[in-house]
mmCIF file of C-alpha atoms in Angstrom:
data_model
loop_
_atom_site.group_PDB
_atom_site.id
_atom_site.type_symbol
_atom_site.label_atom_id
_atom_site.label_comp_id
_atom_site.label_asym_id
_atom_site.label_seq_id
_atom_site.Cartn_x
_atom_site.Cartn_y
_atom_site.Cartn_z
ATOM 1 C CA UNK A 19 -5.178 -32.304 15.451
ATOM 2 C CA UNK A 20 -2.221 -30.154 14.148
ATOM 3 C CA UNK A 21 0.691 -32.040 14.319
ATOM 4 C CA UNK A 22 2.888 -29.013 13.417
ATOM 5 C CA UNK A 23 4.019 -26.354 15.935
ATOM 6 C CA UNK A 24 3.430 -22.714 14.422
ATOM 7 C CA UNK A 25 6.498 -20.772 13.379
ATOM 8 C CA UNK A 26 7.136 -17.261 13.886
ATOM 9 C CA UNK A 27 9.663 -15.410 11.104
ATOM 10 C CA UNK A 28 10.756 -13.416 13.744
ATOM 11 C CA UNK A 29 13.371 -10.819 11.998
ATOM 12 C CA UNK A 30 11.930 -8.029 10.026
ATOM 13 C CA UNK A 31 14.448 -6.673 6.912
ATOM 14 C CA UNK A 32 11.999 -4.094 5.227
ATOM 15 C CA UNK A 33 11.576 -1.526 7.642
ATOM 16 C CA UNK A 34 12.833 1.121 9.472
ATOM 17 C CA UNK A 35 13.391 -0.007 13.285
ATOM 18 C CA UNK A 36 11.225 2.944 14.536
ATOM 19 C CA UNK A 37 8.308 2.090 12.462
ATOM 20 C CA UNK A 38 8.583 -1.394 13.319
ATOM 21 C CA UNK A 39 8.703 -0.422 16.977
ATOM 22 C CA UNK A 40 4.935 -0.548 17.276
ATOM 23 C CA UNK A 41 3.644 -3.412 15.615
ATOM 24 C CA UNK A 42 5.971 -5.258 17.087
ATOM 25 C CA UNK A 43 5.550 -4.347 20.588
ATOM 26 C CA UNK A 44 1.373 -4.304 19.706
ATOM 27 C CA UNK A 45 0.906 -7.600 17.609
ATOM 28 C CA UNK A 46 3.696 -9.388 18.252
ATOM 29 C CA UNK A 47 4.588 -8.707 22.021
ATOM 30 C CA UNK A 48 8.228 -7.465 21.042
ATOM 31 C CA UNK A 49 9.480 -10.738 19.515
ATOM 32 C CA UNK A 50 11.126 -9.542 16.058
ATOM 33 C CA UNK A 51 14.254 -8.103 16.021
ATOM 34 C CA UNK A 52 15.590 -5.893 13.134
ATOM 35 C CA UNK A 53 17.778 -7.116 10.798
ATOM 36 C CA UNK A 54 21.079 -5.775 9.684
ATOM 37 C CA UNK A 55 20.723 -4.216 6.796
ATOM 38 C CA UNK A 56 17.655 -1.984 8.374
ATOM 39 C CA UNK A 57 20.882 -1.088 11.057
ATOM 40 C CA UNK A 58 23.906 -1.349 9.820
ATOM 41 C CA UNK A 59 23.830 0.123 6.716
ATOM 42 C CA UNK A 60 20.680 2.407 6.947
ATOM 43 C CA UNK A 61 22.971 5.900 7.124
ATOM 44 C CA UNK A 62 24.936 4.278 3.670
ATOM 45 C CA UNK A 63 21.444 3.832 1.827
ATOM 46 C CA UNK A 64 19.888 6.903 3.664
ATOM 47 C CA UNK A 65 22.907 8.944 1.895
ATOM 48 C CA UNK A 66 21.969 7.443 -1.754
ATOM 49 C CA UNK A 67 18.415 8.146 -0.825
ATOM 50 C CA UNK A 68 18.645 11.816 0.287
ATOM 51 C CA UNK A 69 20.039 15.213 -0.804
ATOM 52 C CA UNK A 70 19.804 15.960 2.318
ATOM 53 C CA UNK A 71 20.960 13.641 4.946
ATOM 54 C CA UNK A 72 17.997 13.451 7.832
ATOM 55 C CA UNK A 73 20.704 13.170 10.783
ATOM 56 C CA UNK A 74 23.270 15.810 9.149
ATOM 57 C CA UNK A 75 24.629 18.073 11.563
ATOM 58 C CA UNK A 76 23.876 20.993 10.291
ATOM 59 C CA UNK A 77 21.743 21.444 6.599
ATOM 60 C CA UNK A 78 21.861 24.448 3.865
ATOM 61 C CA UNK A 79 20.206 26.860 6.393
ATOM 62 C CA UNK A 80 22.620 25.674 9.183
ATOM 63 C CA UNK A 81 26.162 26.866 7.650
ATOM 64 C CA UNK A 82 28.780 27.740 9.725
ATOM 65 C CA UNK A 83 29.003 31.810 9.974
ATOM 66 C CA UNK A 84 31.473 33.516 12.036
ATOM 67 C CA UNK A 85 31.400 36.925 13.965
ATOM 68 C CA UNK A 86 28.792 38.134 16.685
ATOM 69 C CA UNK A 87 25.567 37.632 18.384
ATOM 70 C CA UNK A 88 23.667 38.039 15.184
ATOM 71 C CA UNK A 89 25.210 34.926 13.364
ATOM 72 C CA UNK A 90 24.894 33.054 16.426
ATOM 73 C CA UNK A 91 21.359 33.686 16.588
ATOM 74 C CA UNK A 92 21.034 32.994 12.854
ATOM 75 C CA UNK A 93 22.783 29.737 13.452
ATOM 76 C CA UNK A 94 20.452 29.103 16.470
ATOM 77 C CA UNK A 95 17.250 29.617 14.673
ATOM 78 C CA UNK A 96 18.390 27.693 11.282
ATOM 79 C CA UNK A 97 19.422 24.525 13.995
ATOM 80 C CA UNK A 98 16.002 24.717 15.634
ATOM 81 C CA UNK A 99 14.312 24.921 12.203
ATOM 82 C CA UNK A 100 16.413 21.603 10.230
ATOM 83 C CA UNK A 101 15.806 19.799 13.863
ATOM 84 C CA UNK A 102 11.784 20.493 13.373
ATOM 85 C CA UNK A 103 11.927 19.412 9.636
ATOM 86 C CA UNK A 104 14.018 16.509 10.666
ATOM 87 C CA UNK A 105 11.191 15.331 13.032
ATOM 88 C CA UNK A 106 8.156 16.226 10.356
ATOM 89 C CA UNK A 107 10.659 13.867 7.521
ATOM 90 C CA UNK A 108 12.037 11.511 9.654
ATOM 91 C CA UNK A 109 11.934 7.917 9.780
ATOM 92 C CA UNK A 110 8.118 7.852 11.364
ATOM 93 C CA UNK A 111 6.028 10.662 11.486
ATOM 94 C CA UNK A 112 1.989 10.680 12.542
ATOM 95 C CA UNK A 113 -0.396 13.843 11.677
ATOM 96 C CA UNK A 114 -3.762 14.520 13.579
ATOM 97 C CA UNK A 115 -5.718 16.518 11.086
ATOM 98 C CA UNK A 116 -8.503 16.207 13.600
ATOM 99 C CA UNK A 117 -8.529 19.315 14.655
ATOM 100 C CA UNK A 118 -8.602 20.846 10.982
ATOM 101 C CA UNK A 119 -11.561 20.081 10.032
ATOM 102 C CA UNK A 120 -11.153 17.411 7.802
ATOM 103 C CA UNK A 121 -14.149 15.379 7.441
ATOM 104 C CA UNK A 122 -14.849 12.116 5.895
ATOM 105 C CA UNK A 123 -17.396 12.085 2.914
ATOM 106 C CA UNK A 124 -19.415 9.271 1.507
ATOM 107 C CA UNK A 125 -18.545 8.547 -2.228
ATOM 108 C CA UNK A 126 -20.701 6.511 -4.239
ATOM 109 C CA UNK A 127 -22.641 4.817 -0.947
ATOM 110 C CA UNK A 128 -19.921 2.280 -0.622
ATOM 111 C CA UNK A 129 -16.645 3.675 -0.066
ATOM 112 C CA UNK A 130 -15.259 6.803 2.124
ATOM 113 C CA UNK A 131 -13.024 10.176 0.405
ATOM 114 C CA UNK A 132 -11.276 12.870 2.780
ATOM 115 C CA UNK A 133 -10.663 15.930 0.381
ATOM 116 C CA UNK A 134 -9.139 17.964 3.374
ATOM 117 C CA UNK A 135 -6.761 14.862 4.069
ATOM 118 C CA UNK A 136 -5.744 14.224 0.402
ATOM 119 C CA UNK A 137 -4.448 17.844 0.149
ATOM 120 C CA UNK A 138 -2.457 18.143 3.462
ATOM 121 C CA UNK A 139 -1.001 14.804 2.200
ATOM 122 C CA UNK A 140 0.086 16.414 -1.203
ATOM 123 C CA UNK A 141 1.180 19.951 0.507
ATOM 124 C CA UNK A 142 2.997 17.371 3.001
ATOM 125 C CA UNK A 143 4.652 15.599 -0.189
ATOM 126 C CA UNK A 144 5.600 19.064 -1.587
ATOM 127 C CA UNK A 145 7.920 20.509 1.398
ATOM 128 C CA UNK A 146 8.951 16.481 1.959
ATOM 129 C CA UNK A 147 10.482 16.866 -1.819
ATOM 130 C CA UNK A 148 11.910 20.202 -1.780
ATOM 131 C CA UNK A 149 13.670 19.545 1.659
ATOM 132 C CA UNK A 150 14.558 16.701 1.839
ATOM 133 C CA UNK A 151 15.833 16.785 -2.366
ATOM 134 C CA UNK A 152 14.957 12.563 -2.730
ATOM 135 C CA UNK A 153 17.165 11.184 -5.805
ATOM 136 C CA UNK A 154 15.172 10.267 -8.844
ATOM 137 C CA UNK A 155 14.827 7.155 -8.125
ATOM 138 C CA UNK A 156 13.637 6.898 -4.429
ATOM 139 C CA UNK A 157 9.966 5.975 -4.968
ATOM 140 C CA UNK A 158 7.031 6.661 -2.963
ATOM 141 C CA UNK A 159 3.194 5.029 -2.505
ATOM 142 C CA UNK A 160 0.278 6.220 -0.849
ATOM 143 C CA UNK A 161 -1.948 3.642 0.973
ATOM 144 C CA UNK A 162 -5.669 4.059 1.695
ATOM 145 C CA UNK A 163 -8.136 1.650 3.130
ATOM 146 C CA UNK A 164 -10.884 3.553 0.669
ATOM 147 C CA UNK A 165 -11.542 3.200 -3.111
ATOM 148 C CA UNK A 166 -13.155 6.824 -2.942
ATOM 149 C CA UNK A 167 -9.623 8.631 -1.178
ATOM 150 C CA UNK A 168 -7.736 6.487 -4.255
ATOM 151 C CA UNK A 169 -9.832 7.594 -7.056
ATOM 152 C CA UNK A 170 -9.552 11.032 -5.046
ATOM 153 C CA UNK A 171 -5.984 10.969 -5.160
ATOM 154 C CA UNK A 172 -5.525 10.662 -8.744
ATOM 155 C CA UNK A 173 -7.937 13.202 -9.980
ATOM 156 C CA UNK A 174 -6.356 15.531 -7.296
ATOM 157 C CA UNK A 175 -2.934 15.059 -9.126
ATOM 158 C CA UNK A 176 -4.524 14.990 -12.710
ATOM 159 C CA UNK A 177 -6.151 18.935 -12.055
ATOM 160 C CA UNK A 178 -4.235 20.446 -8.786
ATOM 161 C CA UNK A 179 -2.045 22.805 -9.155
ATOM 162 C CA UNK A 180 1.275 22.928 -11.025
ATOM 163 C CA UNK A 181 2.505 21.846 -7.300
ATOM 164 C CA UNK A 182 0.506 18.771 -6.744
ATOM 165 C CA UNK A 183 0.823 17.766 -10.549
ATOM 166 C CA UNK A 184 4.158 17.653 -10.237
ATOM 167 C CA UNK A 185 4.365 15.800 -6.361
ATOM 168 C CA UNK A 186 2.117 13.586 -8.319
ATOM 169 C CA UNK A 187 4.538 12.756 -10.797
ATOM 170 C CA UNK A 188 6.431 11.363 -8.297
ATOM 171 C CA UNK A 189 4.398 9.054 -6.439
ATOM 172 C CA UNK A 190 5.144 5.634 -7.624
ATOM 173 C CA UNK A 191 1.947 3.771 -6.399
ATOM 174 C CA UNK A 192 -1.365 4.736 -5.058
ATOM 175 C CA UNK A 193 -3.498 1.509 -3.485
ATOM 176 C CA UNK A 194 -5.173 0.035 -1.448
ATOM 177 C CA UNK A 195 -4.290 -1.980 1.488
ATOM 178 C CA UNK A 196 -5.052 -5.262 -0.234
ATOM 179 C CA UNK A 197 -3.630 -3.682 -3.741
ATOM 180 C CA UNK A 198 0.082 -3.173 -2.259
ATOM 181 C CA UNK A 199 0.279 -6.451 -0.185
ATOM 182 C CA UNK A 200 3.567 -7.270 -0.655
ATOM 183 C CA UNK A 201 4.703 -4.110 -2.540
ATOM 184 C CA UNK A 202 7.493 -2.137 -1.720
ATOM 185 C CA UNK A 203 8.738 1.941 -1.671
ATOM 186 C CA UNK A 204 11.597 3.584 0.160
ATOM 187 C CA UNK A 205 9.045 6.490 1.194
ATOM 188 C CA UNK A 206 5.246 5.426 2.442
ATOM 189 C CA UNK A 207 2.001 7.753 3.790
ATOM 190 C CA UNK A 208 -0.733 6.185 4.483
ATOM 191 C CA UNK A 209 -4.355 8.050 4.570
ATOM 192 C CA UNK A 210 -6.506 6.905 6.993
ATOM 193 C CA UNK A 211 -9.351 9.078 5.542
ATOM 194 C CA UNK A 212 -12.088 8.127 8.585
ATOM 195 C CA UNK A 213 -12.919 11.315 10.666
ATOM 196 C CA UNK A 214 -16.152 12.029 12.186
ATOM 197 C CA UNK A 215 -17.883 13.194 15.462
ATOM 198 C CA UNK A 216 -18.881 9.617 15.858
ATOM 199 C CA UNK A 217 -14.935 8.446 15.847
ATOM 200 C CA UNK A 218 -15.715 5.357 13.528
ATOM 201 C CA UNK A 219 -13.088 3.389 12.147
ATOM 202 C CA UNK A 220 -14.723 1.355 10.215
ATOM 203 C CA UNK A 221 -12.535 -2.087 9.257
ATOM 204 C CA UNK A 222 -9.710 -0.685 10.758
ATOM 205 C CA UNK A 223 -11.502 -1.908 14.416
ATOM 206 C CA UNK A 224 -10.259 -5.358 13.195
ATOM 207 C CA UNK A 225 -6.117 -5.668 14.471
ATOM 208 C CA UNK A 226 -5.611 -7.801 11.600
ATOM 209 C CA UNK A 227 -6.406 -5.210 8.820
ATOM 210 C CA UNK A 228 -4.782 -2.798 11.228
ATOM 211 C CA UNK A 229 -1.401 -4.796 11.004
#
């Protein structure tokens, strides 16, 4: 028999408390709590991160103009565009490319590639990086369960366009699940690359892969 009671590390210090907000309240019935430096001082390393600061009042489209109905509209429309990007670059952010027609292919009989899903997540990388203006050295890492979407990824940013190539340039890690255990990036997407009529999964059925 087990002599030793289990022991849950129950405070989380890596991520953001709004992505940890579902695991936690999924896998771990709402027992970890957010450390302080994921609180505290996330606005003090989220202005080191940014250009642009993600909960600035108003951004370069949002100045302050004076005079009439016309700059008040101006002002109106630049808020309600810098509060939509601030939702598409924010902390969390899901994408249903469902509807797109993005299909999963098979690659090589043993692994899964979703060209449609590769390039919406480049294009995605391209207006993340030219709104948001990340410093130099904010890195970023794309996860995929699938050796197809990874080998996909970099021969996407080794030929795309001058665009991708250089979004590419940026990314600091493309892996697997398995390959980043344990790694680390300020800035993660993850490509889930399964779409079909069928809506198969695949491994991802199993919660622990999931988590």
């Amino acid at each position: 028999a087990n002599r030793f009671a289990p022991l849950l590390l129950d405070e989380q210090y890596r991520m953001h408390p709004m992505i940890a907000e579902w695991p936690n309240e999924t896998f771990y019935s709402g027992r970890i709590k957010n450390a302080s430096n994921v609180k505290d001082e996330e606005r003090e390393k989220k202005a080191q991160l940014w250009g642009r600061d993600a909960n600035a009042e108003s951004g370069s489209g949002s100045a302050q103009a004076a005079g009439g109905d016309k700059n008040v509209k101006r002002e109106l429309a630049a808020k309600a565009y810098d509060d939509q990007m601030d939702k598409r670059f924010g902390p969390l952010a899901l994408f249903d490319t469902s509807s797109l027609g993005m299909r999963e292919e098979r690659y090589l009989s043993t692994s899964y590639v979703n060209r449609g899903e590769a390039e919406f997540i480049f294009n995605h990388l391209h207006q993340f990086i030219s709104y948001r203006k990340p410093a130099k050295g904010v890195t970023i890492g794309l996860i995929t369960p699938y050796k197809g979407q990874i080998e996909y990824f970099y021969a996407t940013g080794d030929d795309g366009t001058q665009s991708i190539q250089k979004v590419a340039a940026r990314v600091h890690d493309i892996k697997s699940v398995d390959g980043f255990q344990g790694g680390e990036c300020d800035v993660i997407v993850i490509s889930c690359v399964r779409s079909n009529r069928e809506k198969e999964i695949g491994f991802l059925r199993d919660a622990r892969r999931l988590n």
